[in-house]
Coordinates of C-alpha atoms and ligand atoms in Angstrom, one line a residue:
X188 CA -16.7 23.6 74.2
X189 CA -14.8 24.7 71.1
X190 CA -13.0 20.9 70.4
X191 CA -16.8 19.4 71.1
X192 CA -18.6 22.2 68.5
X193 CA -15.1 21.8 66.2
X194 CA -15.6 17.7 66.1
X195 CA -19.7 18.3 65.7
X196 CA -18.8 20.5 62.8
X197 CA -16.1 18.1 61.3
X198 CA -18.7 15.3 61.6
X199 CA -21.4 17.3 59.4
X200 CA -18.7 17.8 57.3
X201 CA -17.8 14.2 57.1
X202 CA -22.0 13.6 56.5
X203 CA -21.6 16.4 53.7
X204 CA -18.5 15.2 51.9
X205 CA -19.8 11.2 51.8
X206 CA -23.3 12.3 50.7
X207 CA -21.8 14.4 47.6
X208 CA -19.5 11.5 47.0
X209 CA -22.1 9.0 47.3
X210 CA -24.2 11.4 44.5
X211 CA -20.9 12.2 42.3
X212 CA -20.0 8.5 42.0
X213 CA -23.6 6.8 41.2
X214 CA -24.0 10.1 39.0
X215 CA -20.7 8.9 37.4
X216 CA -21.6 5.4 37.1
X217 CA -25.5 5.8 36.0
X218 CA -23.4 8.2 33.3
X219 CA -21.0 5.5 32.0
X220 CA -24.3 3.2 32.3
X221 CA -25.5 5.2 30.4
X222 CA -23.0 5.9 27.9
X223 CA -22.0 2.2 27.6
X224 CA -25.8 0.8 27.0
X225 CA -26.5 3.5 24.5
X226 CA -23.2 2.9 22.3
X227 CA -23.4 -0.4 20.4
X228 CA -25.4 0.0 17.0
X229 CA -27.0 -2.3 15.0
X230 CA -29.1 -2.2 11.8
X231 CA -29.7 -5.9 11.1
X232 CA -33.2 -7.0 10.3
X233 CA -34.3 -3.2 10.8
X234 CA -34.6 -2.0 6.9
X235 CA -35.6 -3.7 3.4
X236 CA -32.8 -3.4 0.9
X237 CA -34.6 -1.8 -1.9
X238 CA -32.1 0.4 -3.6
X239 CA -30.1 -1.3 -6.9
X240 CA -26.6 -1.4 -5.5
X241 CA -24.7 2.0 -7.6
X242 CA -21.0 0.7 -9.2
X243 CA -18.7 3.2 -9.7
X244 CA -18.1 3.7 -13.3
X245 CA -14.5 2.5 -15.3
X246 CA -12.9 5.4 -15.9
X247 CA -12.3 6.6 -19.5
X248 CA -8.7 7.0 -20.5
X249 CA -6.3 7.5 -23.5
X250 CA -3.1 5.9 -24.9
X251 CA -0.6 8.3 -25.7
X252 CA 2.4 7.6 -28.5
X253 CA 4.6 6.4 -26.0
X254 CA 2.0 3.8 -24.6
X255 CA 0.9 6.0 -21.5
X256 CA -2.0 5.2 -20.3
X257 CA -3.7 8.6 -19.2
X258 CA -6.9 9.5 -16.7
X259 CA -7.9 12.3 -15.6
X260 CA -9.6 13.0 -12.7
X261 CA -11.6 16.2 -11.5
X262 CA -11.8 16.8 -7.7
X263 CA -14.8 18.8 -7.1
X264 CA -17.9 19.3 -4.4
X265 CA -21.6 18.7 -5.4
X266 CA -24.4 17.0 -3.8
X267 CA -25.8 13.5 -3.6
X268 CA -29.6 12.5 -2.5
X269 CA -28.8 9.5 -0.4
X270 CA -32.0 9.3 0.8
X271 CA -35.3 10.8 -1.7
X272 CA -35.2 14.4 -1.7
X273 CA -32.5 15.6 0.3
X274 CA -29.8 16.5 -1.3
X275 CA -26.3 16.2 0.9
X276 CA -23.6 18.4 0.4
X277 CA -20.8 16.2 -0.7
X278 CA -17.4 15.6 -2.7
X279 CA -16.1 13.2 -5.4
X280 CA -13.6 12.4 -8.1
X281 CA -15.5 13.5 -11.6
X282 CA -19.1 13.2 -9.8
X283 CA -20.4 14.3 -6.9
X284 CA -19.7 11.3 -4.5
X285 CA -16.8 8.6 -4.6
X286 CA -14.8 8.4 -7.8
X287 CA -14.6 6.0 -10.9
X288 CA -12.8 2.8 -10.9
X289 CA -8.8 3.2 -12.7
X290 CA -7.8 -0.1 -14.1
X291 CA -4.6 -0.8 -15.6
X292 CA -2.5 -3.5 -16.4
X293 CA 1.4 -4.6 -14.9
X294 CA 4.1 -3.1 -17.0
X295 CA 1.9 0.1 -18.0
X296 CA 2.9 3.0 -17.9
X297 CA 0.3 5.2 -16.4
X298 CA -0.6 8.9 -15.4
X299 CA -3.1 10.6 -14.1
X300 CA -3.7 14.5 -14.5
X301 CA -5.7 15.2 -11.6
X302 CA -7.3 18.7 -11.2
X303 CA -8.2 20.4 -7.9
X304 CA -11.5 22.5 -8.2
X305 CA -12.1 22.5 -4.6
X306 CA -11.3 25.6 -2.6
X307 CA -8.9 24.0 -0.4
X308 CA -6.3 22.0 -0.9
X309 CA -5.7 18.4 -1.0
X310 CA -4.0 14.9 -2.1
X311 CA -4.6 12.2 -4.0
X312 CA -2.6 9.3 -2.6
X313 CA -2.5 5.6 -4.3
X314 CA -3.0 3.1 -1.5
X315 CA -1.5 0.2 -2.3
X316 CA 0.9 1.3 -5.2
X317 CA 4.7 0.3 -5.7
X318 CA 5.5 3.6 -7.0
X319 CA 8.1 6.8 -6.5
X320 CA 7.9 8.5 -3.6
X321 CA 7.3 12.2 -5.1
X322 CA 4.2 10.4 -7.1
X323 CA 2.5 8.8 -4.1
X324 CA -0.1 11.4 -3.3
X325 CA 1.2 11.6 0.2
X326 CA 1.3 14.9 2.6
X327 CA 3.9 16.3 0.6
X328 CA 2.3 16.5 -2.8
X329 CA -0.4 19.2 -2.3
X330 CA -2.9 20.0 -5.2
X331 CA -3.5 23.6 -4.4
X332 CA -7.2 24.8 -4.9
X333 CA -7.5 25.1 -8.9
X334 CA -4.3 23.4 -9.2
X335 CA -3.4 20.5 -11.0
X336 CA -1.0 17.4 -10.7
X337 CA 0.0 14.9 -12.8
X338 CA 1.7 12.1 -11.0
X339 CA 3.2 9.3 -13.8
X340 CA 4.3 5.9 -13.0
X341 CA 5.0 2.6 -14.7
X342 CA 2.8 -0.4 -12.8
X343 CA 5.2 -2.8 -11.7
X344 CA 3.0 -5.3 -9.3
X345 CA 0.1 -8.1 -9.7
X346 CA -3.2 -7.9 -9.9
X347 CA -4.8 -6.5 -7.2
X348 CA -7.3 -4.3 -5.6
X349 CA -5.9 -1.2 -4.7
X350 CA -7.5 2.2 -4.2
X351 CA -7.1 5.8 -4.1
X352 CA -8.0 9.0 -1.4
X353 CA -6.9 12.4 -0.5
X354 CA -3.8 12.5 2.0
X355 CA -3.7 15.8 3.4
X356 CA -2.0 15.9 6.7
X357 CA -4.5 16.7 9.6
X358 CA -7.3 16.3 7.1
X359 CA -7.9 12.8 5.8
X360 CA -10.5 12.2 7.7
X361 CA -12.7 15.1 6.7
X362 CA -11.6 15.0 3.3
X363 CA -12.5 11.2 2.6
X364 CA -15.8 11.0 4.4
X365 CA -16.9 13.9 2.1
X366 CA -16.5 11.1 -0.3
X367 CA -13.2 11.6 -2.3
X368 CA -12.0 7.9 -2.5
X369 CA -12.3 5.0 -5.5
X370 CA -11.2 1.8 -6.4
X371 CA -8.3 1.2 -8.4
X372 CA -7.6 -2.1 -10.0
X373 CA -4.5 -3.4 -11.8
X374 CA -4.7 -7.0 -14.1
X375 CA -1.9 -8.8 -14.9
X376 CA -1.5 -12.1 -16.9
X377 CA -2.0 -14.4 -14.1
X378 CA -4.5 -13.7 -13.0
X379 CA -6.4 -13.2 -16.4
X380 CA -5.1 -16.7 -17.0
X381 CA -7.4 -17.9 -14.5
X382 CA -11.3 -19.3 -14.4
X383 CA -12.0 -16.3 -11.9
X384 CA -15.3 -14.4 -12.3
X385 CA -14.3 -10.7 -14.2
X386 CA -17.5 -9.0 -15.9
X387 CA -17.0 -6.1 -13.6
X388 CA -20.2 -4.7 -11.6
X389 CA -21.7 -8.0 -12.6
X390 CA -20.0 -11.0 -11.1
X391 CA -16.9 -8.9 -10.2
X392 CA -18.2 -6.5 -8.1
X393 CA -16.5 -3.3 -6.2
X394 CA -17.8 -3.3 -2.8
X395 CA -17.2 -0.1 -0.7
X396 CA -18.2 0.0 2.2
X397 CA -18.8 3.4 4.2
X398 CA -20.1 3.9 7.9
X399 CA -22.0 7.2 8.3
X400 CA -24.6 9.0 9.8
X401 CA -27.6 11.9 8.8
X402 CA -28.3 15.0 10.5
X403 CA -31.5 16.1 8.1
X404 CA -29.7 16.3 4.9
X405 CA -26.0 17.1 6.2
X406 CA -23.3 14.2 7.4
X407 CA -23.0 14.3 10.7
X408 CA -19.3 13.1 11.2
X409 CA -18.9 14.4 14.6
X410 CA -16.9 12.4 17.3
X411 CA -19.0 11.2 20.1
X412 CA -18.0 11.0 23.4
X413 CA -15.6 7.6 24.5
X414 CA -15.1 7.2 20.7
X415 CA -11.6 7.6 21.1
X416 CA -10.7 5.1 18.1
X417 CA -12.1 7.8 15.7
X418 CA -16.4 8.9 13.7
X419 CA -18.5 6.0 14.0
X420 CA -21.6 6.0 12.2
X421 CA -25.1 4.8 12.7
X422 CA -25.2 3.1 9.3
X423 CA -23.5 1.6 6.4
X424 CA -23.4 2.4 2.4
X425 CA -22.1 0.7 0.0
X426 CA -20.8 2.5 -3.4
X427 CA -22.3 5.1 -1.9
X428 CA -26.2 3.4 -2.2
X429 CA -27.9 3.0 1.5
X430 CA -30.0 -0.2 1.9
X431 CA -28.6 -1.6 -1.8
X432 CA -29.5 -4.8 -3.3
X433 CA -27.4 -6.4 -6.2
X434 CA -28.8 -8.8 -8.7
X435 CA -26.7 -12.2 -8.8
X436 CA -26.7 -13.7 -12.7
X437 CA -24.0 -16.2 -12.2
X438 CA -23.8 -18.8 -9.5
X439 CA -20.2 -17.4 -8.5
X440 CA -19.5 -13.7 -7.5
X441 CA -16.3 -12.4 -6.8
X442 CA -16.8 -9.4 -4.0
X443 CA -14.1 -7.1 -4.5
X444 CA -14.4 -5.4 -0.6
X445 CA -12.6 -1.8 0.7
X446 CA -13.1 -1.0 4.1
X447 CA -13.2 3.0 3.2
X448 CA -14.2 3.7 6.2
X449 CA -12.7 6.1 8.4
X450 CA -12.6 4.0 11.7
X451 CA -14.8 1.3 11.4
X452 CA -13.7 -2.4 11.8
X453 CA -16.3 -5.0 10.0
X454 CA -15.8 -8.5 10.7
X455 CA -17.8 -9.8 7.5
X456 CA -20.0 -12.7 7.0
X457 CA -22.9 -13.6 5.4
X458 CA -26.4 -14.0 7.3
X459 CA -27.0 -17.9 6.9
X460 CA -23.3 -18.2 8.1
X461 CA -22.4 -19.9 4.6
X462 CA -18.8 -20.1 3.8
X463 CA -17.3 -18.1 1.1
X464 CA -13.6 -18.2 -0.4
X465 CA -10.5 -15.5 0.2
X466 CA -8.9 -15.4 -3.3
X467 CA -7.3 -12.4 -2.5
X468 CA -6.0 -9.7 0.3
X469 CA -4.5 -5.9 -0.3
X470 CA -2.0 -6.7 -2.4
X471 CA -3.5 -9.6 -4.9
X472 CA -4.3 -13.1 -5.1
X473 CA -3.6 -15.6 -2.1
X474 CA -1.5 -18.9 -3.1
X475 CA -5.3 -20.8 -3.1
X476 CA -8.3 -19.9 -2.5
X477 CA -9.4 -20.4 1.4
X478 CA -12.9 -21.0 2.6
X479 CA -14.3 -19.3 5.4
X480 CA -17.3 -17.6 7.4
X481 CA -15.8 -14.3 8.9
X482 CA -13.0 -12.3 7.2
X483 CA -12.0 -9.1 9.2
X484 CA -11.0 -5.8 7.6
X485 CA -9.8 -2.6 9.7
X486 CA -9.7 0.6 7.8
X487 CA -8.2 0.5 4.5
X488 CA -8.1 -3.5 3.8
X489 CA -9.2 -5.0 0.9
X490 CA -10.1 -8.4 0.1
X491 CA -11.4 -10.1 -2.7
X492 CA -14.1 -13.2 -1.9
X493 CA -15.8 -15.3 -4.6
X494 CA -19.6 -16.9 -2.8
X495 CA -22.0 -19.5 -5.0
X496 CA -25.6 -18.0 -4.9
X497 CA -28.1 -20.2 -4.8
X498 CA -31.3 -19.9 -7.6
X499 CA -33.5 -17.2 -6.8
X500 CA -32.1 -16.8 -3.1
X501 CA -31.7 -13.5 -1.1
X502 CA -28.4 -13.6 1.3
X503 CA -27.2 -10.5 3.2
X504 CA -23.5 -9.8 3.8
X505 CA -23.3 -8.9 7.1
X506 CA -20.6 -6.9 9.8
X507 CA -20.6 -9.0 12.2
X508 CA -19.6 -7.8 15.9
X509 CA -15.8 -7.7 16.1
X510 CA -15.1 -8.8 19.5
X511 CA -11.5 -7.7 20.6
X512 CA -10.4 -6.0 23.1
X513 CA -11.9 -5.4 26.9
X514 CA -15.8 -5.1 27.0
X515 CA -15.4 -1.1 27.4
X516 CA -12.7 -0.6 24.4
X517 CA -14.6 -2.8 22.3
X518 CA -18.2 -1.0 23.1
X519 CA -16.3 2.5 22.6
X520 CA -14.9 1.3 19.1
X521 CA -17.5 -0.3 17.7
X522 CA -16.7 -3.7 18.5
X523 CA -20.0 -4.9 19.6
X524 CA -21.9 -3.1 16.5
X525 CA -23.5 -4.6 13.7
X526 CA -24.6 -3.9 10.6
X527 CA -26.6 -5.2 7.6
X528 CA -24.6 -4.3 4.7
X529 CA -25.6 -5.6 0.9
X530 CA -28.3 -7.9 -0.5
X531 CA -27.7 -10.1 -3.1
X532 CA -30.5 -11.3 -5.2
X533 CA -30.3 -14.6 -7.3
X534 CA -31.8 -14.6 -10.5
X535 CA -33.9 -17.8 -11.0
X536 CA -31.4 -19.4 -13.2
X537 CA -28.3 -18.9 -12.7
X538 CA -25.8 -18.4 -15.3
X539 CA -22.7 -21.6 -14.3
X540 CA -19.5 -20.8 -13.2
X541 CA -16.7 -22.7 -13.3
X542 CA -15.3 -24.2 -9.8
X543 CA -12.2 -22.3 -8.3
X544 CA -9.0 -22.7 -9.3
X545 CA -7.4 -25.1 -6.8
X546 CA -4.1 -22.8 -7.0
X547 CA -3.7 -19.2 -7.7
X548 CA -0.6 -17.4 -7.8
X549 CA 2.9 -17.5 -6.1
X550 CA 3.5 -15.2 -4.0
X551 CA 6.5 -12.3 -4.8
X552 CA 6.6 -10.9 -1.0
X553 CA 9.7 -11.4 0.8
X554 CA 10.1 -13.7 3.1
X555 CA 12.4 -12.1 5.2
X556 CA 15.0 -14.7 5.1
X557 CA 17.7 -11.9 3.5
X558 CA 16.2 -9.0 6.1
X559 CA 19.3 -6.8 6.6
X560 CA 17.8 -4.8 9.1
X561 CA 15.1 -4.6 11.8
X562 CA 12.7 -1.9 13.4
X563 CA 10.5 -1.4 16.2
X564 CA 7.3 0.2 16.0
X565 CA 4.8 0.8 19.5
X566 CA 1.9 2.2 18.4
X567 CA 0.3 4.8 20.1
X568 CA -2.7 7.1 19.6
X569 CA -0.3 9.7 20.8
X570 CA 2.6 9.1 17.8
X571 CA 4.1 6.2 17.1
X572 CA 7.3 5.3 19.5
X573 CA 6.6 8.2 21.3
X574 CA 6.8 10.5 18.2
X575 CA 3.8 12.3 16.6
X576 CA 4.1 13.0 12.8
X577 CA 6.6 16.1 11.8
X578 CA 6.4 16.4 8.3
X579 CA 10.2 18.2 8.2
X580 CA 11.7 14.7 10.3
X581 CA 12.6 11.8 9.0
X582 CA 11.9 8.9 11.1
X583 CA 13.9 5.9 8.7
X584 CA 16.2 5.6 6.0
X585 CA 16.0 2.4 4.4
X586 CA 18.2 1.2 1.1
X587 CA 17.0 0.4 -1.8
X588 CA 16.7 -3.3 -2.8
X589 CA 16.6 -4.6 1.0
X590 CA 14.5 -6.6 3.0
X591 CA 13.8 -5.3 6.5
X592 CA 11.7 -7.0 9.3
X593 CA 9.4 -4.3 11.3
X594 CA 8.0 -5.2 14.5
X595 CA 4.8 -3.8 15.3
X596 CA 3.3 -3.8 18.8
X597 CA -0.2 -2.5 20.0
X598 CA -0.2 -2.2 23.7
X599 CA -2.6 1.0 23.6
X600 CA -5.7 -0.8 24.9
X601 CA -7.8 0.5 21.4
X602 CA -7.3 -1.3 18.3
X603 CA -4.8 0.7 15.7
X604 CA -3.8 -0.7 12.0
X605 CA -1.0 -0.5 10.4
X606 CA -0.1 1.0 6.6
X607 CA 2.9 1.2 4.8
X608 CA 2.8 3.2 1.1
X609 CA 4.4 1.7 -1.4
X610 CA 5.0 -2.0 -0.3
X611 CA 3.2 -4.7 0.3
X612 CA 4.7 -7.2 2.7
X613 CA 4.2 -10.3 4.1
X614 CA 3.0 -10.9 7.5
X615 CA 5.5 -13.4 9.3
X616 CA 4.1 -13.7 13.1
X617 CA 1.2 -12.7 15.2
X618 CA 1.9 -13.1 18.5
X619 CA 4.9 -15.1 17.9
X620 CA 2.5 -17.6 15.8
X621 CA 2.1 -18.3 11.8
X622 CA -0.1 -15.3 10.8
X623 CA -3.7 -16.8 9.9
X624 CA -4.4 -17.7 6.6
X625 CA -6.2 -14.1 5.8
X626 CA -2.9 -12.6 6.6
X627 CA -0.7 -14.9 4.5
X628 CA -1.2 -12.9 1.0
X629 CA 0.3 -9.8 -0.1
X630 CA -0.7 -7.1 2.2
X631 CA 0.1 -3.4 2.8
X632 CA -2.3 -2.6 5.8
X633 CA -2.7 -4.9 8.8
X634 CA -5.3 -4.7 11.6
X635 CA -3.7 -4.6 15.1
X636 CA -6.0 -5.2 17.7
X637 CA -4.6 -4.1 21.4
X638 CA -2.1 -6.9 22.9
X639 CA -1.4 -7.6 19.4
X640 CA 2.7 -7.9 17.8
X641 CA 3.1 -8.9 14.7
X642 CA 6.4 -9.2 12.5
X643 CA 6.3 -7.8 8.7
X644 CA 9.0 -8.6 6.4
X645 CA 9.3 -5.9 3.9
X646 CA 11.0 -5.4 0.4
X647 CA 12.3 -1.7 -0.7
X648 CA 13.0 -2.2 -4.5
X649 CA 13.1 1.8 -4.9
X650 CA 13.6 3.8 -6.6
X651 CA 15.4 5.7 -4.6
X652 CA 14.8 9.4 -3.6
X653 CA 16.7 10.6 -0.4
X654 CA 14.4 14.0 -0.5
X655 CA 10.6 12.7 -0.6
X656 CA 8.9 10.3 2.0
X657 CA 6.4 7.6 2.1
X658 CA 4.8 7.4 5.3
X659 CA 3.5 4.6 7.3
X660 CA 0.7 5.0 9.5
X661 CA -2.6 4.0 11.7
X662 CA -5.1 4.0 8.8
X663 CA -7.9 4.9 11.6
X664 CA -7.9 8.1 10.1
X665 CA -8.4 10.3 13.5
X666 CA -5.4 8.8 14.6
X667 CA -3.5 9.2 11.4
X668 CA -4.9 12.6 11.1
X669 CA -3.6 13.2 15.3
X670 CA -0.1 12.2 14.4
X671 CA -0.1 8.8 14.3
X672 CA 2.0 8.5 11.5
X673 CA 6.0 8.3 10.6
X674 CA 8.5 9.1 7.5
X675 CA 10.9 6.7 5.8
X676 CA 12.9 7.4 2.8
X677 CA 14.5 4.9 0.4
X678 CA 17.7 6.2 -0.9
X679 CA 20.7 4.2 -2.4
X680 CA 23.8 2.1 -0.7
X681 CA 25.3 4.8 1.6
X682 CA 23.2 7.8 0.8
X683 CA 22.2 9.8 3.5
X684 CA 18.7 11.1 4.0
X685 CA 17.9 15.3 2.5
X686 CA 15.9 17.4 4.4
X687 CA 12.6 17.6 3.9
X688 CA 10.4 20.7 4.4
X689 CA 7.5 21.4 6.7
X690 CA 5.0 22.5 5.1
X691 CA 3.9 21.9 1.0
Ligands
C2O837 CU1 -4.7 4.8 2.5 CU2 -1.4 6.7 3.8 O1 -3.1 5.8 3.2
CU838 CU1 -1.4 4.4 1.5
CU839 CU1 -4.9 4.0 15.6

């Protein structure tokens, strides 16, 4: 009796257990249905581009006695109406939203006095520069709230496309989607010297492109769930102008493009699929131009493209779905997303250009040929070789005036980037291959997609400073921002590192 009620009892228990599971696991996968049809974005074809594409102003500056070129720059909140009549709360660099374009020239000295009228504390970092470690704008160089900084260095590095953005550890995210970022552009002979287009917001163009998202008039920069690569938004500015157009008057325009976003990859193109020339990658101009339809810029990439316009014509520049990783990453982190991103409209005439130079400029990156030492780094969302950022450890001491090689590996299964501050380097392998022609120019952040290792050869020319690090990083800035980011100090032939604090 009892073993035959015990086994009828077990049974309904069996019935019980298999029905629940049966619910819990179509529950689970109508949920990741779910989830996974409703996470791709696209806004292509789905708006007119009616607003005149904003360009950030140049920003004013003086000459001092001793030939210092100085800026200043004001950090402070305001609002911005994106969209007519509502006013977002925002942040910016002597405005509300974004900051003016610096431009300076190689061998000038230059300084910045920066004041902080925010009420909390931040960075202002150079991305891109060659510069000494205590002026970089990195974790350690806090602006307290009503504080003020003056970081001063002398430019020593070509023309290039470089840009600037508040650093503060945990916070870079927040802090740049509220808007504080700009462009930064530095000239040099060279490339003066050559028939490039250069009226700038005309036929030299800054092109910053943002991903965000409304909630009535607020951001809302929340993390969904799956996005595990970091805030993806449901749409894309540019200059801070949503929907913008900008009026073509020459039948070459050179694109100056940021990815500022915070996450975002954008695999650009334009919407006929015409082909357009790279002239130039983070660091400055490419050996010769190279035509293409696609270029691909993680977080934090620049690139500068020159496209002919045809008379009276109206082309979109496009992102383009990315397409790496496994169909589930690449939903999750936007890969499969696409956006419309700026208009250009042809005047009726066009103004002539001349054709591009068939050669631009050598290139001053090592080649790693005299690389005295080499490093490993396996990049994880949870720290990099195992380590998430401590801003009291150092994580490498490297000597000034050597070449290293750094090998970088993604096996994470989620595309990461990778920064350095204060080089830029040249890519020597992907995968054991030539890098692609994209990646052959100066560079100082590379995109990494998972199942990616790529070899960097990198030159330290100092100066030297045993007590301040740069940092290199995932420039996803919700990884960055997570601990996803090391120290290295440059210090002189047998000097040992110092000890750097914790906090600022
Ligand atoms: Cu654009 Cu360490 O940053
Ligand atoms: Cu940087
Ligand atoms: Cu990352």
């Amino acid at each position: 009796m009892k073993t035959i009620r015990g086994s009828r009892l077990l049974k309904k228990a069996a019935i019980w257990l298999a029905v629940t599971a049966t619910v819990v696991v179509t529950a689970a996968a109508g949920a990741a249905t779910w989830l996974y049809t409703s996470a791709d974005v696209s806004t292509v074809g789905k708006a007119s581009f009616d607003n005149r594409l904003a360009i950030p102003p140049l920003a004013g500056s003086r000459v001092e006695k001793d030939g210092t070129r100085v800026f200043d720059l004001r950090m402070q909140s305001g609002a911005t109406e994106f969209r007519p009549g509502q006013q977002t709360p925002t942040w910016g660099f002597n405005g509300a939203y974004l900051g003016p374009t610096l431009r300076a020239e190689r061998g000038e000295k230059v300084r910045v006095d920066i004041r902080n009228t925010l009420d909390e504390p931040s960075t202002v970092h150079w991305h891109g520069m060659h510069l000494p470690a205590r002026m970089d704008g990195g974790p350690h160089q806090m602006i307290d709230p009503g504080g003020s900084w003056s970081p001063r260095w002398t430019v020593d590095q070509p023309a290039a496309t470089l840009w600037y953005h508040p650093h503060p550890h945990g916070q870079t995210e927040e802090h740049v989607q509220r808007g504080l970022a700009g462009m930064f552009i530095l000239d040099d002979d060279k490339a003066a010297g050559l028939d490039l287009p250069a009226e700038y917001g005309v036929n030299d163009v800054p092109v910053i492109v943002q991903d965000t998202q409304f909630d009535g008039d607020r951001f809302d920069h929340g993390h969904r769930i799956m996005e595990n690569t970091g805030f993806l938004g449901d749409r894309t500015m540019v200059n801070g102008t949503l929907t913008p157009y900008h009026r073509v008057g020459d039948e070459l325009v050179r694109l100056r493009l940021l990815n500022a976003s915070t996450a975002r990859v954008y695999n650009f193109g334009f919407a006929d699929d015409r082909s357009f020339s790279l002239i130039g990658t983070d660091g400055g101009l490419l050996e010769a131009p190279y035509a293409t339809d696609r270029l691909k810029l993680s977080p934090g990439e620049r690139a500068e493209i020159v496209v002919r316009a045809e008379p009276g014509e109206r082309v979109m520049l496009r992102g383009y779905p990315v397409g790496d990783g496994d169909f589930w990453n690449q939903r999750f982190s936007g890969g499969d997303d696409s956006f419309d991103v700026l208009q250009l409209r042809a005047a009726d005439t066009l103004r002539p250009s001349a054709a591009l130079p068939a050669r631009l400029v050598a290139p001053e990156t090592p080649d790693g040929s005299d690389a005295v030492r080499d490093r490993h780094f396996d990049l994880r969302m949870s720290g990099i070789n195992g380590e998430p950022m401590r801003m009291d450890r150092i994580d490498a001491t490297v000597t000034r005036g050597t070449t290293e090689v750094w090998t970088v590996r993604n096996e994470d299964g989620m595309p990461h980037n990778f920064h350095v501050h204060d080089v830029q380097f040249r890519v020597l392998e992907v995968n054991g291959e030539q890098p692609p022609p994209p990646l052959r120019g100066p560079k100082d952040t590379v995109y990494v997609p998972s199942g990616t290792t790529m070899r960097l050869a990198l030159r330290f020319d100092g100066p030297a400073d045993p007590d301040v690090p740069y940092m290199y990083h995932c420039h996803l800035l919700y990884h960055e921002d997570g601990g996803m980011m090391g120290q290295f100090v440059v210090v002189e032939p047998g000097q040992r590192a110092g000890a750097v604090r914790g906090g600022h």
